[in-house]
Amino acid sequence: MSKLTKIFKGSGGSSRNRGAPTPQEALGRLRETEEMLTKKQEYLEKKIAQELATARKHGTKNKRAALQALKRKKRLEKQLVQIDGTLSTIEFQREALENSHTNTEVLKNMGYAAKAMKAAHANMDLDKIDSLMQDIHEQQDIAQEISDAISRPAGFGEEYDEDELLAELEELEQEELNKHMANVQLPSVPSTSLPSRPATSRKRVEDEDETK
């Protein structure tokens, strides 16, 4: 059994003994790990820059020292690549855990709301609701009938044929029109005859017409 298996087996046993961590605890641990690896990343980048400067310093003058510096730089770069991959994995796990925690809270609140709705409907009887709505509609119909009765003109049984009333109204209008026409005086025709045109003038007009 490898050491890595022993480590995970031991940590799993302790987790079962004390119970599973909460999402907040797990997120806190992941953030701490990210901060630690980020600091290690910055440290390795500085060391790589130093080893590169050392290799340039020795160059061909001290070939052995320059090669040793480049070897150390390669090892540090390999560690840096590993840390980059680890940070990517931790970031993915943290985002997945945050989404899982959000979904859990959403479902919890939805369940809470469902219970509240169920409790609100517990005292409601559908049969009673239907009966109540029927009573409301009946009372509305009665109220409408009362309003119609109150707003109807009080004729006390006096009903007239509208066509007869219109015919009588037309007769009255015709009588008024006849009276008005009888009082209108037309202008009288003049008794004197109009003066005739002189013959010379008439002859001159005829000559002008022939000339045209």
PDB file of C-alpha atoms in Angstrom:
ATOM      1  CA  MET A   1       0.000   0.000   0.000  1.00  0.00           C
ATOM      2  CA  SER A   2       1.439   3.371  -1.055  1.00  0.00           C
ATOM      3  CA  LYS A   3       1.948   6.275   1.327  1.00  0.00           C
ATOM      4  CA  LEU A   4      -0.612   8.332  -0.627  1.00  0.00           C
ATOM      5  CA  THR A   5      -3.258   5.634  -0.117  1.00  0.00           C
ATOM      6  CA  LYS A   6      -2.468   5.501   3.592  1.00  0.00           C
ATOM      7  CA  ILE A   7      -2.812   9.268   3.865  1.00  0.00           C
ATOM      8  CA  PHE A   8      -6.221   9.350   2.170  1.00  0.00           C
ATOM      9  CA  LYS A   9      -7.372   6.306   4.080  1.00  0.00           C
ATOM     10  CA  GLY A  10      -6.361   7.838   7.377  1.00  0.00           C
ATOM     11  CA  SER A  11      -7.936  11.195   6.584  1.00  0.00           C
ATOM     12  CA  GLY A  12     -11.136   9.490   5.425  1.00  0.00           C
ATOM     13  CA  GLY A  13     -11.395   7.607   8.704  1.00  0.00           C
ATOM     14  CA  SER A  14     -10.984  10.779  10.727  1.00  0.00           C
ATOM     15  CA  SER A  15     -13.626  12.539   8.583  1.00  0.00           C
ATOM     16  CA  ARG A  16     -16.097   9.750   9.224  1.00  0.00           C
ATOM     17  CA  ASN A  17     -15.418   9.973  12.933  1.00  0.00           C
ATOM     18  CA  ARG A  18     -16.045  13.708  13.160  1.00  0.00           C
ATOM     19  CA  GLY A  19     -18.610  13.982  10.344  1.00  0.00           C
ATOM     20  CA  ALA A  20     -18.389  15.494   6.858  1.00  0.00           C
ATOM     21  CA  PRO A  21     -17.153  19.088   6.620  1.00  0.00           C
ATOM     22  CA  THR A  22     -19.591  21.812   5.699  1.00  0.00           C
ATOM     23  CA  PRO A  23     -19.307  23.525   2.310  1.00  0.00           C
ATOM     24  CA  GLN A  24     -18.080  26.691   4.031  1.00  0.00           C
ATOM     25  CA  GLU A  25     -15.288  24.768   5.767  1.00  0.00           C
ATOM     26  CA  ALA A  26     -14.245  23.050   2.541  1.00  0.00           C
ATOM     27  CA  LEU A  27     -14.255  26.341   0.633  1.00  0.00           C
ATOM     28  CA  GLY A  28     -12.123  27.926   3.352  1.00  0.00           C
ATOM     29  CA  ARG A  29      -9.570  25.108   3.114  1.00  0.00           C
ATOM     30  CA  LEU A  30      -9.434  25.376  -0.666  1.00  0.00           C
ATOM     31  CA  ARG A  31      -8.875  29.141  -0.520  1.00  0.00           C
ATOM     32  CA  GLU A  32      -6.069  28.675   2.007  1.00  0.00           C
ATOM     33  CA  THR A  33      -4.446  26.107  -0.297  1.00  0.00           C
ATOM     34  CA  GLU A  34      -4.770  28.474  -3.260  1.00  0.00           C
ATOM     35  CA  GLU A  35      -3.078  31.277  -1.319  1.00  0.00           C
ATOM     36  CA  MET A  36      -0.246  28.958  -0.253  1.00  0.00           C
ATOM     37  CA  LEU A  37       0.348  27.693  -3.803  1.00  0.00           C
ATOM     38  CA  THR A  38       0.193  31.232  -5.199  1.00  0.00           C
ATOM     39  CA  LYS A  39       2.940  32.328  -2.797  1.00  0.00           C
ATOM     40  CA  LYS A  40       4.994  29.269  -3.761  1.00  0.00           C
ATOM     41  CA  GLN A  41       4.422  30.180  -7.416  1.00  0.00           C
ATOM     42  CA  GLU A  42       5.754  33.703  -6.880  1.00  0.00           C
ATOM     43  CA  TYR A  43       8.771  32.303  -5.022  1.00  0.00           C
ATOM     44  CA  LEU A  44       9.585  29.879  -7.846  1.00  0.00           C
ATOM     45  CA  GLU A  45       9.296  32.628 -10.466  1.00  0.00           C
ATOM     46  CA  LYS A  46      11.842  34.726  -8.530  1.00  0.00           C
ATOM     47  CA  LYS A  47      14.204  31.745  -8.174  1.00  0.00           C
ATOM     48  CA  ILE A  48      13.938  30.989 -11.892  1.00  0.00           C
ATOM     49  CA  ALA A  49      14.839  34.589 -12.686  1.00  0.00           C
ATOM     50  CA  GLN A  50      17.829  34.352 -10.316  1.00  0.00           C
ATOM     51  CA  GLU A  51      19.127  31.075 -11.840  1.00  0.00           C
ATOM     52  CA  LEU A  52      18.748  32.548 -15.328  1.00  0.00           C
ATOM     53  CA  ALA A  53      20.746  35.596 -14.258  1.00  0.00           C
ATOM     54  CA  THR A  54      23.417  33.315 -12.780  1.00  0.00           C
ATOM     55  CA  ALA A  55      23.698  31.332 -16.028  1.00  0.00           C
ATOM     56  CA  ARG A  56      24.089  34.541 -18.021  1.00  0.00           C
ATOM     57  CA  LYS A  57      26.677  35.838 -15.552  1.00  0.00           C
ATOM     58  CA  HIS A  58      28.948  32.814 -15.890  1.00  0.00           C
ATOM     59  CA  GLY A  59      28.276  32.184 -19.554  1.00  0.00           C
ATOM     60  CA  THR A  60      31.270  30.574 -21.230  1.00  0.00           C
ATOM     61  CA  LYS A  61      33.677  31.772 -18.535  1.00  0.00           C
ATOM     62  CA  ASN A  62      32.469  29.205 -16.012  1.00  0.00           C
ATOM     63  CA  LYS A  63      30.597  26.677 -18.112  1.00  0.00           C
ATOM     64  CA  ARG A  64      30.025  24.245 -15.246  1.00  0.00           C
ATOM     65  CA  ALA A  65      28.412  26.868 -12.988  1.00  0.00           C
ATOM     66  CA  ALA A  66      26.266  28.116 -15.880  1.00  0.00           C
ATOM     67  CA  LEU A  67      25.022  24.580 -16.638  1.00  0.00           C
ATOM     68  CA  GLN A  68      24.224  23.927 -12.992  1.00  0.00           C
ATOM     69  CA  ALA A  69      22.198  27.127 -12.868  1.00  0.00           C
ATOM     70  CA  LEU A  70      20.259  26.111 -15.984  1.00  0.00           C
ATOM     71  CA  LYS A  71      19.534  22.654 -14.495  1.00  0.00           C
ATOM     72  CA  ARG A  72      18.188  24.244 -11.331  1.00  0.00           C
ATOM     73  CA  LYS A  73      16.088  26.577 -13.513  1.00  0.00           C
ATOM     74  CA  LYS A  74      14.605  23.573 -15.367  1.00  0.00           C
ATOM     75  CA  ARG A  75      13.678  21.842 -12.069  1.00  0.00           C
ATOM     76  CA  LEU A  76      12.069  25.021 -10.783  1.00  0.00           C
ATOM     77  CA  GLU A  77      10.143  25.453 -14.043  1.00  0.00           C
ATOM     78  CA  LYS A  78       8.853  21.873 -13.731  1.00  0.00           C
ATOM     79  CA  GLN A  79       7.634  22.604 -10.207  1.00  0.00           C
ATOM     80  CA  LEU A  80       6.010  25.793 -11.470  1.00  0.00           C
ATOM     81  CA  VAL A  81       4.122  23.873 -14.173  1.00  0.00           C
ATOM     82  CA  GLN A  82       2.914  21.359 -11.562  1.00  0.00           C
ATOM     83  CA  ILE A  83       1.685  24.172  -9.313  1.00  0.00           C
ATOM     84  CA  ASP A  84      -0.148  25.755 -12.240  1.00  0.00           C
ATOM     85  CA  GLY A  85      -1.968  22.471 -12.877  1.00  0.00           C
ATOM     86  CA  THR A  86      -2.759  22.061  -9.184  1.00  0.00           C
ATOM     87  CA  LEU A  87      -4.163  25.586  -8.982  1.00  0.00           C
ATOM     88  CA  SER A  88      -6.376  24.919 -12.003  1.00  0.00           C
ATOM     89  CA  THR A  89      -7.719  21.727 -10.385  1.00  0.00           C
ATOM     90  CA  ILE A  90      -8.370  23.497  -7.060  1.00  0.00           C
ATOM     91  CA  GLU A  91     -10.099  26.382  -8.844  1.00  0.00           C
ATOM     92  CA  PHE A  92     -12.376  23.946 -10.705  1.00  0.00           C
ATOM     93  CA  GLN A  93     -13.167  22.090  -7.462  1.00  0.00           C
ATOM     94  CA  ARG A  94     -13.873  25.335  -5.628  1.00  0.00           C
ATOM     95  CA  GLU A  95     -16.259  26.552  -8.330  1.00  0.00           C
ATOM     96  CA  ALA A  96     -18.053  23.189  -8.375  1.00  0.00           C
ATOM     97  CA  LEU A  97     -18.383  23.277  -4.583  1.00  0.00           C
ATOM     98  CA  GLU A  98     -19.708  26.848  -4.667  1.00  0.00           C
ATOM     99  CA  ASN A  99     -22.295  25.866  -7.292  1.00  0.00           C
ATOM    100  CA  SER A 100     -23.266  22.828  -5.268  1.00  0.00           C
ATOM    101  CA  HIS A 101     -23.674  24.943  -2.156  1.00  0.00           C
ATOM    102  CA  THR A 102     -25.784  27.482  -4.084  1.00  0.00           C
ATOM    103  CA  ASN A 103     -28.019  24.731  -5.471  1.00  0.00           C
ATOM    104  CA  THR A 104     -28.412  23.252  -1.992  1.00  0.00           C
ATOM    105  CA  GLU A 105     -29.482  26.608  -0.554  1.00  0.00           C
ATOM    106  CA  VAL A 106     -31.913  27.176  -3.443  1.00  0.00           C
ATOM    107  CA  LEU A 107     -33.520  23.767  -2.968  1.00  0.00           C
ATOM    108  CA  LYS A 108     -33.687  24.319   0.786  1.00  0.00           C
ATOM    109  CA  ASN A 109     -35.481  27.647   0.349  1.00  0.00           C
ATOM    110  CA  MET A 110     -37.833  26.181  -2.260  1.00  0.00           C
ATOM    111  CA  GLY A 111     -38.713  23.373   0.145  1.00  0.00           C
ATOM    112  CA  TYR A 112     -39.308  25.914   2.902  1.00  0.00           C
ATOM    113  CA  ALA A 113     -41.634  27.878   0.629  1.00  0.00           C
ATOM    114  CA  ALA A 114     -43.476  24.686  -0.377  1.00  0.00           C
ATOM    115  CA  LYS A 115     -44.095  23.845   3.278  1.00  0.00           C
ATOM    116  CA  ALA A 116     -45.397  27.356   3.922  1.00  0.00           C
ATOM    117  CA  MET A 117     -47.759  27.099   0.953  1.00  0.00           C
ATOM    118  CA  LYS A 118     -48.973  23.702   2.125  1.00  0.00           C
ATOM    119  CA  ALA A 119     -49.657  25.076   5.592  1.00  0.00           C
ATOM    120  CA  ALA A 120     -51.543  28.032   4.114  1.00  0.00           C
ATOM    121  CA  HIS A 121     -53.769  25.700   2.084  1.00  0.00           C
ATOM    122  CA  ALA A 122     -54.300  23.238   4.922  1.00  0.00           C
ATOM    123  CA  ASN A 123     -57.352  25.092   6.283  1.00  0.00           C
ATOM    124  CA  MET A 124     -58.936  25.579   2.860  1.00  0.00           C
ATOM    125  CA  ASP A 125     -61.809  23.288   1.779  1.00  0.00           C
ATOM    126  CA  LEU A 126     -62.421  23.246  -1.965  1.00  0.00           C
ATOM    127  CA  ASP A 127     -66.107  22.428  -1.503  1.00  0.00           C
ATOM    128  CA  LYS A 128     -66.516  25.393   0.818  1.00  0.00           C
ATOM    129  CA  ILE A 129     -64.669  27.625  -1.637  1.00  0.00           C
ATOM    130  CA  ASP A 130     -66.969  26.557  -4.497  1.00  0.00           C
ATOM    131  CA  SER A 131     -70.030  27.173  -2.339  1.00  0.00           C
ATOM    132  CA  LEU A 132     -68.712  30.560  -1.288  1.00  0.00           C
ATOM    133  CA  MET A 133     -68.058  31.580  -4.901  1.00  0.00           C
ATOM    134  CA  GLN A 134     -71.585  30.528  -5.893  1.00  0.00           C
ATOM    135  CA  ASP A 135     -73.017  32.658  -3.095  1.00  0.00           C
ATOM    136  CA  ILE A 136     -70.932  35.598  -4.222  1.00  0.00           C
ATOM    137  CA  HIS A 137     -72.152  35.260  -7.830  1.00  0.00           C
ATOM    138  CA  GLU A 138     -75.776  34.997  -6.674  1.00  0.00           C
ATOM    139  CA  GLN A 139     -75.469  38.087  -4.528  1.00  0.00           C
ATOM    140  CA  GLN A 140     -73.851  39.952  -7.424  1.00  0.00           C
ATOM    141  CA  ASP A 141     -76.769  38.999  -9.698  1.00  0.00           C
ATOM    142  CA  ILE A 142     -79.275  40.158  -7.064  1.00  0.00           C
ATOM    143  CA  ALA A 143     -77.409  43.437  -6.629  1.00  0.00           C
ATOM    144  CA  GLN A 144     -77.455  43.964 -10.420  1.00  0.00           C
ATOM    145  CA  GLU A 145     -81.195  43.327 -10.578  1.00  0.00           C
ATOM    146  CA  ILE A 146     -81.769  45.808  -7.760  1.00  0.00           C
ATOM    147  CA  SER A 147     -79.641  48.424  -9.537  1.00  0.00           C
ATOM    148  CA  ASP A 148     -81.546  47.893 -12.778  1.00  0.00           C
ATOM    149  CA  ALA A 149     -84.877  48.214 -10.977  1.00  0.00           C
ATOM    150  CA  ILE A 150     -83.842  51.411  -9.226  1.00  0.00           C
ATOM    151  CA  SER A 151     -82.448  53.038 -12.371  1.00  0.00           C
ATOM    152  CA  ARG A 152     -85.501  52.158 -14.517  1.00  0.00           C
ATOM    153  CA  PRO A 153     -87.784  55.220 -15.121  1.00  0.00           C
ATOM    154  CA  ALA A 154     -90.834  55.090 -12.876  1.00  0.00           C
ATOM    155  CA  GLY A 155     -93.754  55.092 -15.335  1.00  0.00           C
ATOM    156  CA  PHE A 156     -96.133  53.336 -12.960  1.00  0.00           C
ATOM    157  CA  GLY A 157     -97.556  51.191 -15.724  1.00  0.00           C
ATOM    158  CA  GLU A 158     -97.764  53.930 -18.369  1.00  0.00           C
ATOM    159  CA  GLU A 159     -96.400  52.391 -21.525  1.00  0.00           C
ATOM    160  CA  TYR A 160     -96.612  53.996 -24.971  1.00  0.00           C
ATOM    161  CA  ASP A 161     -95.979  52.796 -28.477  1.00  0.00           C
ATOM    162  CA  GLU A 162     -92.856  54.548 -29.665  1.00  0.00           C
ATOM    163  CA  ASP A 163     -93.869  54.317 -33.343  1.00  0.00           C
ATOM    164  CA  GLU A 164     -97.133  56.142 -32.614  1.00  0.00           C
ATOM    165  CA  LEU A 165     -95.273  58.875 -30.771  1.00  0.00           C
ATOM    166  CA  LEU A 166     -92.865  59.330 -33.685  1.00  0.00           C
ATOM    167  CA  ALA A 167     -95.743  59.533 -36.153  1.00  0.00           C
ATOM    168  CA  GLU A 168     -97.467  62.173 -34.031  1.00  0.00           C
ATOM    169  CA  LEU A 169     -94.231  64.132 -33.785  1.00  0.00           C
ATOM    170  CA  GLU A 170     -93.881  64.110 -37.581  1.00  0.00           C
ATOM    171  CA  GLU A 171     -97.443  65.447 -37.962  1.00  0.00           C
ATOM    172  CA  LEU A 172     -96.667  68.294 -35.582  1.00  0.00           C
ATOM    173  CA  GLU A 173     -93.527  69.166 -37.493  1.00  0.00           C
ATOM    174  CA  GLN A 174     -95.443  69.133 -40.789  1.00  0.00           C
ATOM    175  CA  GLU A 175     -98.082  71.462 -39.347  1.00  0.00           C
ATOM    176  CA  GLU A 176     -95.411  73.897 -38.200  1.00  0.00           C
ATOM    177  CA  LEU A 177     -93.793  73.771 -41.651  1.00  0.00           C
ATOM    178  CA  ASN A 178     -97.136  74.481 -43.365  1.00  0.00           C
ATOM    179  CA  LYS A 179     -97.778  77.462 -41.102  1.00  0.00           C
ATOM    180  CA  HIS A 180     -94.359  78.846 -41.870  1.00  0.00           C
ATOM    181  CA  MET A 181     -94.804  78.458 -45.637  1.00  0.00           C
ATOM    182  CA  ALA A 182     -98.197  80.153 -45.468  1.00  0.00           C
ATOM    183  CA  ASN A 183     -96.692  83.236 -43.866  1.00  0.00           C
ATOM    184  CA  VAL A 184     -93.921  83.542 -46.432  1.00  0.00           C
ATOM    185  CA  GLN A 185     -94.701  86.336 -49.025  1.00  0.00           C
ATOM    186  CA  LEU A 186     -93.253  85.904 -52.472  1.00  0.00           C
ATOM    187  CA  PRO A 187     -92.101  89.072 -54.383  1.00  0.00           C
ATOM    188  CA  SER A 188     -94.742  90.532 -56.793  1.00  0.00           C
ATOM    189  CA  VAL A 189     -94.269  90.539 -60.567  1.00  0.00           C
ATOM    190  CA  PRO A 190     -93.613  94.068 -61.941  1.00  0.00           C
ATOM    191  CA  SER A 191     -96.614  95.435 -63.870  1.00  0.00           C
ATOM    192  CA  THR A 192     -94.646  97.780 -66.205  1.00  0.00           C
ATOM    193  CA  SER A 193     -92.939  96.333 -69.251  1.00  0.00           C
ATOM    194  CA  LEU A 194     -89.201  96.514 -69.632  1.00  0.00           C
ATOM    195  CA  PRO A 195     -87.887  99.161 -72.073  1.00  0.00           C
ATOM    196  CA  SER A 196     -87.052  97.800 -75.517  1.00  0.00           C
ATOM    197  CA  ARG A 197     -83.664  98.296 -77.132  1.00  0.00           C
ATOM    198  CA  PRO A 198     -83.470 101.026 -79.827  1.00  0.00           C
ATOM    199  CA  ALA A 199     -83.389  99.834 -83.421  1.00  0.00           C
ATOM    200  CA  THR A 200     -80.120 101.553 -84.185  1.00  0.00           C
ATOM    201  CA  SER A 201     -78.439  99.863 -81.285  1.00  0.00           C
ATOM    202  CA  ARG A 202     -79.878  96.495 -82.294  1.00  0.00           C
ATOM    203  CA  LYS A 203     -78.671  97.011 -85.886  1.00  0.00           C
ATOM    204  CA  ARG A 204     -75.157  97.915 -84.688  1.00  0.00           C
ATOM    205  CA  VAL A 205     -74.927  94.766 -82.601  1.00  0.00           C
ATOM    206  CA  GLU A 206     -76.011  92.602 -85.528  1.00  0.00           C
ATOM    207  CA  ASP A 207     -73.371  94.210 -87.795  1.00  0.00           C
ATOM    208  CA  GLU A 208     -70.657  93.539 -85.202  1.00  0.00           C
ATOM    209  CA  ASP A 209     -71.725  89.920 -84.963  1.00  0.00           C
ATOM    210  CA  GLU A 210     -71.508  89.459 -88.740  1.00  0.00           C
ATOM    211  CA  THR A 211     -68.070  91.094 -88.805  1.00  0.00           C
ATOM    212  CA  LYS A 212     -66.780  88.609 -86.195  1.00  0.00           C
TER     213      LYS A 212
END
